Amino acid sequence: METIDIEKIMQEIRQDIKEKGYTNDMLSFDDIVIENGTDRTMEEYLDTLNDLWNIQPYKVLVSGHGILGKLKVFLKKIIRKTIKFYIEPITIEQNEFNANNVKFLNKFFSYMEMNNRKIEMLEREIEILKNQIKSN
Amino acid sequence: MRIIQIVPTLAYGDAVGNDAMALKCVIQDMGFDTEIYAENIAHPRKVHAELIDQIPTLLKDDIAILHLSTGAKINNDFANFSCRKIIRYHNVTPPEFFEENDSFIADVNKKALQSVEYLADKVDYCLADSEFNRQDLISYGYKCKIDVLPILIPFEDYTKKADEKILKKYKNVPVILFTGRIAPNKKHEDLIKSFCVYKKYYNPEAVLILVGSYKQSDIYFQKLIKYLEDIDAKDVIFTGHIHFDEILAYYQVANIFLCQSEHEGFCVPLVEAMFFDVPIVAYNSTAIPSTLGKCGFVMDTKDPLLVAGVLNEIYKRMEIRNQLIIEQRKRLEEFSFERIKNQFEMLIYSFIENGT
């Protein structure tokens, strides 16, 4: 075979697909929708932060199946105890930082809302004054 | 006389970065004082580089080569360099591919294209890594000489030891492979569609391996994962960022390399597939036909039924496989390290002597 006759092969494939009745009725990729993080409002982000700021250093240890599973959990508990002295201070500091961050963001959000209300009020006043100038 | 190179990001495993690193070695061998300067340098590094702010004062006879592939502040600043200026053009992925999933990258690429246009009358010479890229520069109004110089690939690296675990795991498994960052222009969803049809009708044992980095937070990647769930696709593997020996192993176990990308400036993975004698099936778009030349099975359609049929023909029929490999080996010679290295040297000397 010297060169590949792509067209000939494609024709054979088309014929084969037709004879065997193969179809492709797959879901279109364009129909896949992912909630885009950037569509969330600032309030929604703030709510998430208020829920998530406090990190727990120890996750629940899930027991696996059988003796091996129980042994794994036991070993994890021992490891957890031995590194407690190191992990807990870091978690406490991190949570303090997180708490201050979230407090600041909550205050800043309130400050921003207050300023937005002021700006709206000022914009209304400007509109009224502009109209007054126009009518004079 | 200095010859420096400028890249936005220098990262091992990235085609642009690898090209710059390979060219640096060549420039050093030519006897010139040289360095790579980057806005970001990501480890691990094979070759030494400096940050952009370390660029020394350049004299008018010095040469600066800007690798243009993405938006970066240095792109427009390059116009003000007092030395001779060359653009190494790798193409910019059109922002439209990212509008839906990543407006930040879309914006970066918009700015990159603005820079491409801006620099049209401000550089002395261009080295495009494909004929497609050369034509792209001409469409942006570049009047200076533009030569085509494929990406310099140190094939010696590909002879290193491959990961044994992967070689063993996939030894007798039909593997369809694609290598490339998870990005919308590479059309991973089309790979998945064709693979699922192929697996359903022709080869239930087949596995699709998608070698390429991704971020969990990336919307396009999340869509792909959801798509896999919704169509109940099996045996589709995203490897993520992996070590080089693992990449080598995947190429060695691959039966077919399938590419459905809709935008490539060169597509190094096609040349890698050639090196590893993996028959290539590719969609006919942008620089892909110019990289493949007359080799590979190039299709004008993405119809999953037809692509699956082609995968089946290549997998089953030894004569087609062998012919593809013969043609690919012949094409691979055009990209040999020595050949591209010699070409680069000739072009640079010609530029130094004649300004073109």
Short mmCIF file of C-alpha atoms in Angstrom, two decimals:
data_model
loop_
_atom_site.label_atom_id
_atom_site.label_comp_id
_atom_site.label_asym_id
_atom_site.label_seq_id
_atom_site.Cartn_x
_atom_site.Cartn_y
_atom_site.Cartn_z
CA MET A 1 0.00 0.00 0.00
CA GLU A 2 1.77 3.12 -1.18
CA THR A 3 -0.40 5.99 -0.05
CA ILE A 4 -3.51 6.01 2.04
CA ASP A 5 -6.65 6.78 0.09
CA ILE A 6 -8.47 8.71 2.76
CA GLU A 7 -11.54 9.33 0.63
CA LYS A 8 -11.93 5.64 -0.20
CA ILE A 9 -11.62 4.67 3.45
CA MET A 10 -14.17 7.30 4.45
CA GLN A 11 -16.61 6.01 1.86
CA GLU A 12 -16.21 2.47 3.17
CA ILE A 13 -16.82 3.69 6.70
CA ARG A 14 -19.95 5.62 5.67
CA GLN A 15 -21.27 2.53 3.94
CA ASP A 16 -20.52 0.38 6.97
CA ILE A 17 -22.28 2.85 9.31
CA LYS A 18 -25.33 2.89 7.03
CA GLU A 19 -25.51 -0.91 6.80
CA LYS A 20 -25.14 -1.43 10.52
CA GLY A 21 -27.55 1.39 11.37
CA TYR A 22 -25.15 3.09 13.78
CA THR A 23 -26.42 6.34 15.21
CA ASN A 24 -25.08 9.07 17.41
CA ASP A 25 -27.72 10.59 19.64
CA MET A 26 -25.43 11.78 22.38
CA LEU A 27 -26.23 14.78 24.53
CA SER A 28 -24.69 17.94 23.09
CA PHE A 29 -21.82 19.48 25.05
CA ASP A 30 -23.44 22.89 24.57
CA ASP A 31 -26.32 21.71 26.77
CA ILE A 32 -24.01 21.33 29.75
CA VAL A 33 -24.45 24.19 32.19
CA ILE A 34 -22.18 24.85 35.12
CA GLU A 35 -23.09 27.45 37.71
CA ASN A 36 -20.54 30.11 37.03
CA GLY A 37 -19.04 31.49 40.24
CA THR A 38 -18.89 34.98 38.82
CA ASP A 39 -22.72 35.10 38.59
CA ARG A 40 -23.01 35.09 42.40
CA THR A 41 -23.74 38.32 44.22
CA MET A 42 -21.44 39.81 46.86
CA GLU A 43 -24.03 38.97 49.50
CA GLU A 44 -23.98 35.33 48.47
CA TYR A 45 -20.18 35.23 48.73
CA LEU A 46 -20.36 36.91 52.12
CA ASP A 47 -22.91 34.36 53.33
CA THR A 48 -20.58 31.56 52.22
CA LEU A 49 -17.64 33.14 54.07
CA ASN A 50 -19.72 33.57 57.20
CA ASP A 51 -20.50 29.86 57.08
CA LEU A 52 -17.02 28.62 56.24
CA TRP A 53 -14.53 30.79 58.16
CA ASN A 54 -14.14 28.49 61.14
CA ILE A 55 -11.90 25.60 60.11
CA GLN A 56 -12.10 22.39 62.07
CA PRO A 57 -8.62 20.83 62.40
CA TYR A 58 -10.01 17.32 62.79
CA LYS A 59 -12.27 15.73 60.23
CA VAL A 60 -14.51 12.80 61.16
CA LEU A 61 -12.59 9.56 60.71
CA VAL A 62 -14.69 7.14 58.74
CA SER A 63 -14.25 3.52 59.60
CA GLY A 64 -13.45 1.36 56.59
CA HIS A 65 -14.55 -2.20 55.99
CA GLY A 66 -13.35 -5.09 58.11
CA ILE A 67 -10.28 -5.38 60.28
CA LEU A 68 -8.09 -3.46 57.85
CA GLY A 69 -10.50 -0.52 57.89
CA LYS A 70 -10.57 -0.43 61.70
CA LEU A 71 -6.78 -0.67 61.82
CA LYS A 72 -6.46 2.31 59.43
CA VAL A 73 -8.75 4.41 61.63
CA PHE A 74 -6.79 3.42 64.74
CA LEU A 75 -3.49 4.41 63.10
CA LYS A 76 -4.99 7.71 61.93
CA LYS A 77 -6.07 8.45 65.51
CA ILE A 78 -2.56 7.83 66.78
CA ILE A 79 -1.03 10.04 64.09
CA ARG A 80 -3.59 12.71 64.89
CA LYS A 81 -2.62 12.65 68.58
CA THR A 82 1.09 12.89 67.83
CA ILE A 83 0.78 15.95 65.54
CA LYS A 84 -1.89 17.68 67.66
CA PHE A 85 0.78 19.95 69.25
CA TYR A 86 1.66 21.26 65.78
CA ILE A 87 -1.70 21.40 64.03
CA GLU A 88 -3.85 23.03 66.71
CA PRO A 89 -1.84 26.27 67.14
CA ILE A 90 -1.76 26.76 63.36
CA THR A 91 -5.52 26.20 63.11
CA ILE A 92 -6.21 28.61 65.98
CA GLU A 93 -4.11 31.34 64.32
CA GLN A 94 -5.71 30.70 60.95
CA ASN A 95 -9.21 30.89 62.45
CA GLU A 96 -8.33 34.15 64.17
CA PHE A 97 -7.20 35.57 60.86
CA ASN A 98 -10.31 34.22 59.11
CA ALA A 99 -12.61 35.65 61.80
CA ASN A 100 -11.06 39.11 61.54
CA ASN A 101 -11.22 38.95 57.77
CA VAL A 102 -14.87 38.00 57.74
CA LYS A 103 -15.72 40.65 60.39
CA PHE A 104 -13.97 43.25 58.26
CA LEU A 105 -15.79 42.13 55.11
CA ASN A 106 -19.15 42.23 56.89
CA LYS A 107 -18.44 45.77 58.15
CA PHE A 108 -17.16 46.81 54.75
CA PHE A 109 -20.27 45.44 53.06
CA SER A 110 -22.48 47.44 55.46
CA TYR A 111 -20.35 50.54 54.85
CA MET A 112 -20.64 50.01 51.10
CA GLU A 113 -24.42 49.60 51.30
CA MET A 114 -24.69 52.80 53.33
CA ASN A 115 -22.57 54.66 50.76
CA ASN A 116 -24.63 53.23 47.90
CA ARG A 117 -27.80 54.56 49.54
CA LYS A 118 -26.17 58.00 49.96
CA ILE A 119 -25.06 57.97 46.31
CA GLU A 120 -28.57 57.07 45.14
CA MET A 121 -30.00 59.89 47.22
CA LEU A 122 -27.46 62.39 45.85
CA GLU A 123 -28.12 61.22 42.28
CA ARG A 124 -31.84 61.88 42.80
CA GLU A 125 -31.10 65.37 44.17
CA ILE A 126 -28.83 66.11 41.18
CA GLU A 127 -31.57 65.02 38.78
CA ILE A 128 -34.08 67.31 40.52
CA LEU A 129 -31.65 70.26 40.42
CA LYS A 130 -30.84 69.63 36.73
CA ASN A 131 -34.52 69.67 35.89
CA GLN A 132 -34.96 72.89 37.86
CA ILE A 133 -32.07 74.51 35.95
CA LYS A 134 -33.54 73.38 32.63
CA SER A 135 -36.96 74.79 33.41
CA ASN A 136 -35.38 78.13 34.44
CA MET B 1 26.78 41.23 20.69
CA ARG B 2 23.94 39.86 22.76
CA ILE B 3 20.97 37.82 21.61
CA ILE B 4 18.31 37.67 24.30
CA GLN B 5 14.92 36.00 24.39
CA ILE B 6 11.81 37.24 26.14
CA VAL B 7 8.90 35.01 27.14
CA PRO B 8 5.85 35.91 29.24
CA THR B 9 6.09 32.72 31.30
CA LEU B 10 8.89 30.19 31.39
CA ALA B 11 7.55 26.83 32.47
CA TYR B 12 8.92 23.40 31.84
CA GLY B 13 6.48 21.38 29.74
CA ASP B 14 5.13 24.44 27.97
CA ALA B 15 5.89 24.40 24.21
CA VAL B 16 6.85 28.08 24.06
CA GLY B 17 9.10 27.82 27.09
CA ASN B 18 10.69 24.64 25.78
CA ASP B 19 11.36 26.28 22.43
CA ALA B 20 13.03 29.23 24.17
CA MET B 21 15.16 26.93 26.32
CA ALA B 22 16.25 24.86 23.33
CA LEU B 23 17.07 27.98 21.31
CA LYS B 24 19.09 29.38 24.20
CA CYS B 25 21.38 26.35 24.05
CA VAL B 26 21.81 26.85 20.30
CA ILE B 27 22.56 30.57 20.69
CA GLN B 28 25.13 29.74 23.37
CA ASP B 29 26.76 27.21 21.04
CA MET B 30 26.88 29.90 18.36
CA GLY B 31 29.08 31.85 20.77
CA PHE B 32 26.73 34.71 21.61
CA ASP B 33 26.08 36.17 25.02
CA THR B 34 22.48 35.17 25.72
CA GLU B 35 19.79 34.87 28.36
CA ILE B 36 16.05 34.26 28.68
CA TYR B 37 13.97 36.89 30.44
CA ALA B 38 10.46 36.11 31.64
CA GLU B 39 7.66 37.84 33.52
CA ASN B 40 7.06 34.58 35.38
CA ILE B 41 9.44 31.72 35.94
CA ALA B 42 7.77 28.49 37.06
CA HIS B 43 9.83 25.67 38.50
CA PRO B 44 11.28 23.22 37.73
CA ARG B 45 13.72 24.88 35.39
CA LYS B 46 16.10 23.03 33.14
CA VAL B 47 17.80 26.18 31.94
CA HIS B 48 18.71 29.35 33.81
CA ALA B 49 16.53 32.42 33.23
CA GLU B 50 16.04 35.86 34.72
CA LEU B 51 13.04 38.06 35.40
CA ILE B 52 12.08 40.78 32.93
CA ASP B 53 13.28 43.58 35.17
CA GLN B 54 16.81 42.20 34.83
CA ILE B 55 17.03 42.90 31.10
CA PRO B 56 20.29 44.81 30.67
CA THR B 57 20.69 47.96 28.60
CA LEU B 58 20.69 46.73 25.02
CA LEU B 59 22.82 48.28 22.29
CA LYS B 60 21.56 48.87 18.79
CA ASP B 61 23.43 45.86 17.39
CA ASP B 62 22.05 43.51 20.03
CA ILE B 63 19.10 41.28 19.15
CA ALA B 64 16.00 40.68 21.24
CA ILE B 65 13.62 37.84 20.35
CA LEU B 66 10.10 38.15 21.75
CA HIS B 67 8.12 34.92 21.98
CA LEU B 68 4.61 36.09 21.20
CA SER B 69 1.84 33.71 22.25
CA THR B 70 -0.18 35.40 24.98
CA GLY B 71 -0.95 38.75 26.56
CA ALA B 72 1.84 40.31 28.58
CA LYS B 73 2.94 43.80 29.51
CA ILE B 74 6.30 43.24 27.83
CA ASN B 75 4.63 42.77 24.42
CA ASN B 76 3.97 46.46 23.84
CA ASP B 77 7.10 47.56 25.74
CA PHE B 78 9.10 45.53 23.23
CA ALA B 79 8.41 48.22 20.63
CA ASN B 80 10.61 50.63 22.59
CA PHE B 81 13.67 48.40 22.75
CA SER B 82 16.63 50.15 21.14
CA CYS B 83 18.14 46.97 19.70
CA ARG B 84 17.18 44.89 16.67
CA LYS B 85 13.88 43.16 17.27
CA ILE B 86 12.63 39.75 16.21
CA ILE B 87 9.24 38.22 16.96
CA ARG B 88 9.07 34.46 17.43
CA TYR B 89 5.37 34.01 16.66
CA HIS B 90 3.54 31.06 18.18
CA ASN B 91 0.04 32.42 17.54
CA VAL B 92 -2.55 33.59 20.03
CA THR B 93 -5.59 31.46 20.77
CA PRO B 94 -8.62 33.52 19.66
CA PRO B 95 -10.42 34.97 22.70
CA GLU B 96 -13.77 33.67 21.41
CA PHE B 97 -12.83 30.20 22.66
CA PHE B 98 -12.71 31.53 26.22
CA GLU B 99 -15.63 34.02 26.25
CA GLU B 100 -18.07 31.57 27.78
CA ASN B 101 -15.82 29.89 30.33
CA ASP B 102 -13.02 32.22 31.28
CA SER B 103 -13.48 35.93 30.64
CA PHE B 104 -10.08 36.68 32.21
CA ILE B 105 -8.18 34.58 29.66
CA ALA B 106 -10.40 35.93 26.87
CA ASP B 107 -9.35 39.42 27.90
CA VAL B 108 -5.65 38.48 28.11
CA ASN B 109 -5.78 37.02 24.62
CA LYS B 110 -7.66 40.06 23.27
CA LYS B 111 -4.82 42.23 24.54
CA ALA B 112 -2.31 39.81 23.02
CA LEU B 113 -3.91 40.19 19.59
CA GLN B 114 -3.88 43.96 20.00
CA SER B 115 -0.14 43.67 20.68
CA VAL B 116 0.36 41.52 17.59
CA GLU B 117 -1.28 44.25 15.53
CA TYR B 118 0.57 47.04 17.34
CA LEU B 119 3.98 45.49 16.70
CA ALA B 120 3.38 45.01 12.95
CA ASP B 121 5.56 47.96 11.93
CA LYS B 122 7.86 48.00 14.93
CA VAL B 123 9.98 44.88 14.51
CA ASP B 124 12.72 43.98 12.07
CA TYR B 125 12.09 40.31 11.43
CA CYS B 126 9.75 37.47 12.35
CA LEU B 127 10.22 33.75 12.87
CA ALA B 128 6.86 32.01 12.69
CA ASP B 129 6.74 28.42 13.83
CA SER B 130 4.37 27.40 11.05
CA GLU B 131 3.17 28.59 7.65
CA PHE B 132 -0.23 29.14 9.26
CA ASN B 133 1.37 31.55 11.74
CA ARG B 134 3.28 33.27 8.99
CA GLN B 135 0.06 33.95 7.11
CA ASP B 136 -1.49 35.17 10.32
CA LEU B 137 1.23 37.81 10.72
CA ILE B 138 0.78 38.91 7.11
CA SER B 139 -2.93 39.37 7.77
CA TYR B 140 -1.99 41.69 10.65
CA GLY B 141 -0.02 43.88 8.25
CA TYR B 142 3.52 42.68 8.89
CA LYS B 143 5.72 43.83 6.02
CA CYS B 144 9.10 42.72 7.37
CA LYS B 145 10.60 39.38 6.33
CA ILE B 146 8.87 36.42 7.95
CA ASP B 147 10.51 33.02 7.85
CA VAL B 148 9.03 29.74 9.03
CA LEU B 149 11.06 27.95 11.67
CA PRO B 150 9.34 24.97 13.37
CA ILE B 151 9.61 24.60 17.11
CA LEU B 152 12.96 23.21 18.17
CA ILE B 153 12.37 19.90 19.90
CA PRO B 154 15.20 18.08 21.70
CA PHE B 155 14.17 14.55 20.80
CA GLU B 156 16.95 13.13 22.93
CA ASP B 157 14.72 13.79 25.95
CA TYR B 158 12.15 11.37 24.56
CA THR B 159 14.56 8.46 24.71
CA LYS B 160 14.65 8.63 28.51
CA LYS B 161 13.15 5.87 30.62
CA ALA B 162 9.35 5.73 30.65
CA ASP B 163 7.23 5.06 33.72
CA GLU B 164 7.09 1.30 34.24
CA LYS B 165 3.74 1.24 36.07
CA ILE B 166 1.93 2.88 33.16
CA LEU B 167 3.66 0.66 30.61
CA LYS B 168 2.56 -2.40 32.55
CA LYS B 169 -0.98 -1.18 33.22
CA TYR B 170 -1.79 -0.42 29.58
CA LYS B 171 0.33 -3.08 27.90
CA ASN B 172 -2.60 -4.92 26.29
CA VAL B 173 -5.19 -2.16 26.44
CA PRO B 174 -6.35 -0.27 23.33
CA VAL B 175 -5.38 3.32 24.11
CA ILE B 176 -6.55 6.43 22.31
CA LEU B 177 -4.37 9.33 23.36
CA PHE B 178 -4.45 13.10 23.21
CA THR B 179 -1.85 15.39 24.79
CA GLY B 180 -2.58 19.00 25.48
CA ARG B 181 -3.63 21.40 28.20
CA ILE B 182 -7.37 21.18 29.00
CA ALA B 183 -8.48 24.25 27.06
CA PRO B 184 -11.62 25.02 25.04
CA ASN B 185 -9.79 25.40 21.72
CA LYS B 186 -8.50 21.84 21.98
CA LYS B 187 -12.08 20.54 21.95
CA HIS B 188 -11.77 17.73 24.46
CA GLU B 189 -15.56 17.26 24.25
CA ASP B 190 -15.18 16.16 20.63
CA LEU B 191 -12.51 13.65 21.62
CA ILE B 192 -14.88 12.27 24.24
CA LYS B 193 -17.82 12.05 21.81
CA SER B 194 -15.85 10.17 19.16
CA PHE B 195 -14.25 7.92 21.73
CA CYS B 196 -17.62 6.98 23.27
CA VAL B 197 -19.00 6.02 19.87
CA TYR B 198 -15.82 4.04 19.14
CA LYS B 199 -16.04 2.23 22.47
CA LYS B 200 -19.74 1.52 22.04
CA TYR B 201 -19.68 0.15 18.51
CA TYR B 202 -16.17 -1.07 17.86
CA ASN B 203 -13.94 -1.59 20.86
CA PRO B 204 -15.47 -1.90 24.35
CA GLU B 205 -12.01 -2.42 25.88
CA ALA B 206 -10.68 0.92 24.67
CA VAL B 207 -9.49 3.68 26.98
CA LEU B 208 -9.19 7.40 26.24
CA ILE B 209 -6.25 9.05 27.94
CA LEU B 210 -6.17 12.82 28.03
CA VAL B 211 -2.74 13.98 29.10
CA GLY B 212 -2.74 17.62 30.08
CA SER B 213 -2.91 19.98 33.02
CA TYR B 214 -6.12 21.47 34.34
CA LYS B 215 -7.44 23.41 37.31
CA GLN B 216 -10.38 22.02 39.27
CA SER B 217 -11.88 25.52 39.35
CA ASP B 218 -11.75 25.86 35.57
CA ILE B 219 -15.31 26.05 34.17
CA TYR B 220 -14.41 24.22 30.95
CA PHE B 221 -12.90 21.33 32.90
CA GLN B 222 -15.97 21.17 35.17
CA LYS B 223 -18.19 21.05 32.09
CA LEU B 224 -16.18 18.15 30.71
CA ILE B 225 -16.53 16.22 33.96
CA LYS B 226 -20.26 16.87 34.05
CA TYR B 227 -20.50 15.84 30.41
CA LEU B 228 -18.81 12.54 31.18
CA GLU B 229 -21.35 11.93 33.96
CA ASP B 230 -24.35 12.94 31.86
CA ILE B 231 -23.46 10.69 28.93
CA ASP B 232 -22.29 7.94 31.29
CA ALA B 233 -18.90 7.77 29.59
CA LYS B 234 -16.49 5.15 30.85
CA ASP B 235 -12.69 4.81 30.70
CA VAL B 236 -11.94 8.44 30.00
CA ILE B 237 -8.93 9.49 32.03
CA PHE B 238 -7.70 13.00 32.73
CA THR B 239 -4.12 12.63 33.90
CA GLY B 240 -3.59 16.23 34.96
CA HIS B 241 -0.05 17.55 35.21
CA ILE B 242 2.25 14.52 35.27
CA HIS B 243 5.96 13.81 35.22
CA PHE B 244 7.83 13.57 31.97
CA ASP B 245 8.50 9.83 32.33
CA GLU B 246 4.75 9.28 32.62
CA ILE B 247 4.11 11.27 29.44
CA LEU B 248 6.69 9.12 27.67
CA ALA B 249 4.92 6.00 28.90
CA TYR B 250 1.53 7.15 27.63
CA TYR B 251 2.96 7.76 24.19
CA GLN B 252 4.55 4.31 24.24
CA VAL B 253 1.30 2.53 25.11
CA ALA B 254 -0.90 4.61 22.77
CA ASN B 255 -2.41 2.89 19.73
CA ILE B 256 -3.77 6.04 18.11
CA PHE B 257 -3.25 9.76 18.69
CA LEU B 258 -6.52 11.62 18.17
CA CYS B 259 -6.60 15.41 17.80
CA GLN B 260 -9.80 17.41 17.43
CA SER B 261 -8.32 20.80 18.21
CA GLU B 262 -9.77 23.84 16.45
CA HIS B 263 -6.84 26.13 17.02
CA GLU B 264 -3.15 25.30 17.04
CA GLY B 265 -0.15 27.43 16.14
CA PHE B 266 2.07 24.40 15.65
CA CYS B 267 0.97 21.46 17.87
CA VAL B 268 4.07 19.84 19.32
CA PRO B 269 2.13 16.71 20.43
CA LEU B 270 1.65 15.77 16.76
CA VAL B 271 5.42 15.64 16.32
CA GLU B 272 5.74 13.71 19.57
CA ALA B 273 3.22 11.15 18.27
CA MET B 274 5.30 10.86 15.10
CA PHE B 275 8.40 10.21 17.19
CA PHE B 276 6.68 7.42 19.09
CA ASP B 277 5.20 5.85 15.94
CA VAL B 278 1.63 6.48 17.08
CA PRO B 279 -0.69 6.80 14.06
CA ILE B 280 -2.35 10.21 14.02
CA VAL B 281 -5.96 11.05 13.32
CA ALA B 282 -6.54 14.78 13.29
CA TYR B 283 -9.15 17.34 12.44
CA ASN B 284 -8.14 19.64 9.61
CA SER B 285 -7.78 23.02 11.30
CA THR B 286 -5.37 25.94 11.57
CA ALA B 287 -1.70 24.80 11.72
CA ILE B 288 -2.43 21.07 11.98
CA PRO B 289 -2.20 20.28 8.26
CA SER B 290 1.01 22.29 7.91
CA THR B 291 2.63 20.45 10.83
CA LEU B 292 1.50 17.08 9.48
CA GLY B 293 2.47 17.82 5.92
CA LYS B 294 1.23 14.82 3.93
CA CYS B 295 1.19 12.40 6.85
CA GLY B 296 -1.46 11.43 9.36
CA PHE B 297 -5.14 10.74 8.74
CA VAL B 298 -6.55 14.25 8.38
CA MET B 299 -10.32 14.58 8.45
CA ASP B 300 -12.51 17.46 7.36
CA THR B 301 -15.32 16.27 9.57
CA LYS B 302 -15.78 15.79 13.29
CA ASP B 303 -18.81 13.54 12.96
CA PRO B 304 -18.23 11.14 15.91
CA LEU B 305 -19.55 8.19 13.88
CA LEU B 306 -17.00 8.80 11.13
CA VAL B 307 -14.13 9.51 13.52
CA ALA B 308 -14.97 6.31 15.41
CA GLY B 309 -15.01 4.42 12.12
CA VAL B 310 -11.56 5.77 11.26
CA LEU B 311 -10.22 4.78 14.68
CA ASN B 312 -11.54 1.30 14.06
CA GLU B 313 -9.99 1.03 10.62
CA ILE B 314 -6.59 2.13 11.88
CA TYR B 315 -6.75 -0.11 14.93
CA LYS B 316 -7.79 -3.20 12.99
CA ARG B 317 -5.97 -2.85 9.69
CA MET B 318 -2.23 -3.27 10.01
CA GLU B 319 -1.53 -2.04 6.51
CA ILE B 320 -3.13 1.36 7.24
CA ARG B 321 -1.29 1.66 10.55
CA ASN B 322 2.04 0.77 8.97
CA GLN B 323 1.59 3.17 6.08
CA LEU B 324 0.69 6.00 8.44
CA ILE B 325 3.79 5.27 10.52
CA ILE B 326 6.04 5.19 7.43
CA GLU B 327 4.70 8.56 6.27
CA GLN B 328 4.98 10.02 9.78
CA ARG B 329 8.60 8.89 10.11
CA LYS B 330 9.40 10.63 6.84
CA ARG B 331 7.73 13.83 8.03
CA LEU B 332 9.51 13.63 11.38
CA GLU B 333 12.85 14.11 9.60
CA GLU B 334 11.75 17.68 8.77
CA PHE B 335 11.67 18.43 12.50
CA SER B 336 14.97 16.84 13.47
CA PHE B 337 16.88 18.83 16.04
CA GLU B 338 19.94 19.22 13.81
CA ARG B 339 17.89 20.40 10.86
CA ILE B 340 15.95 23.06 12.81
CA LYS B 341 19.09 24.09 14.69
CA ASN B 342 20.98 24.59 11.41
CA GLN B 343 18.05 26.46 9.94
CA PHE B 344 17.92 28.79 12.94
CA GLU B 345 21.65 29.47 12.77
CA MET B 346 21.46 30.24 9.06
CA LEU B 347 18.50 32.59 9.52
CA ILE B 348 20.09 34.44 12.43
CA TYR B 349 23.43 34.88 10.63
CA SER B 350 21.57 36.12 7.59
CA PHE B 351 19.66 38.59 9.76
CA ILE B 352 22.84 39.78 11.43
CA GLU B 353 24.56 40.36 8.07
CA ASN B 354 21.70 41.68 5.99
CA GLY B 355 19.07 42.79 8.46
CA THR B 356 16.74 40.13 6.95
#
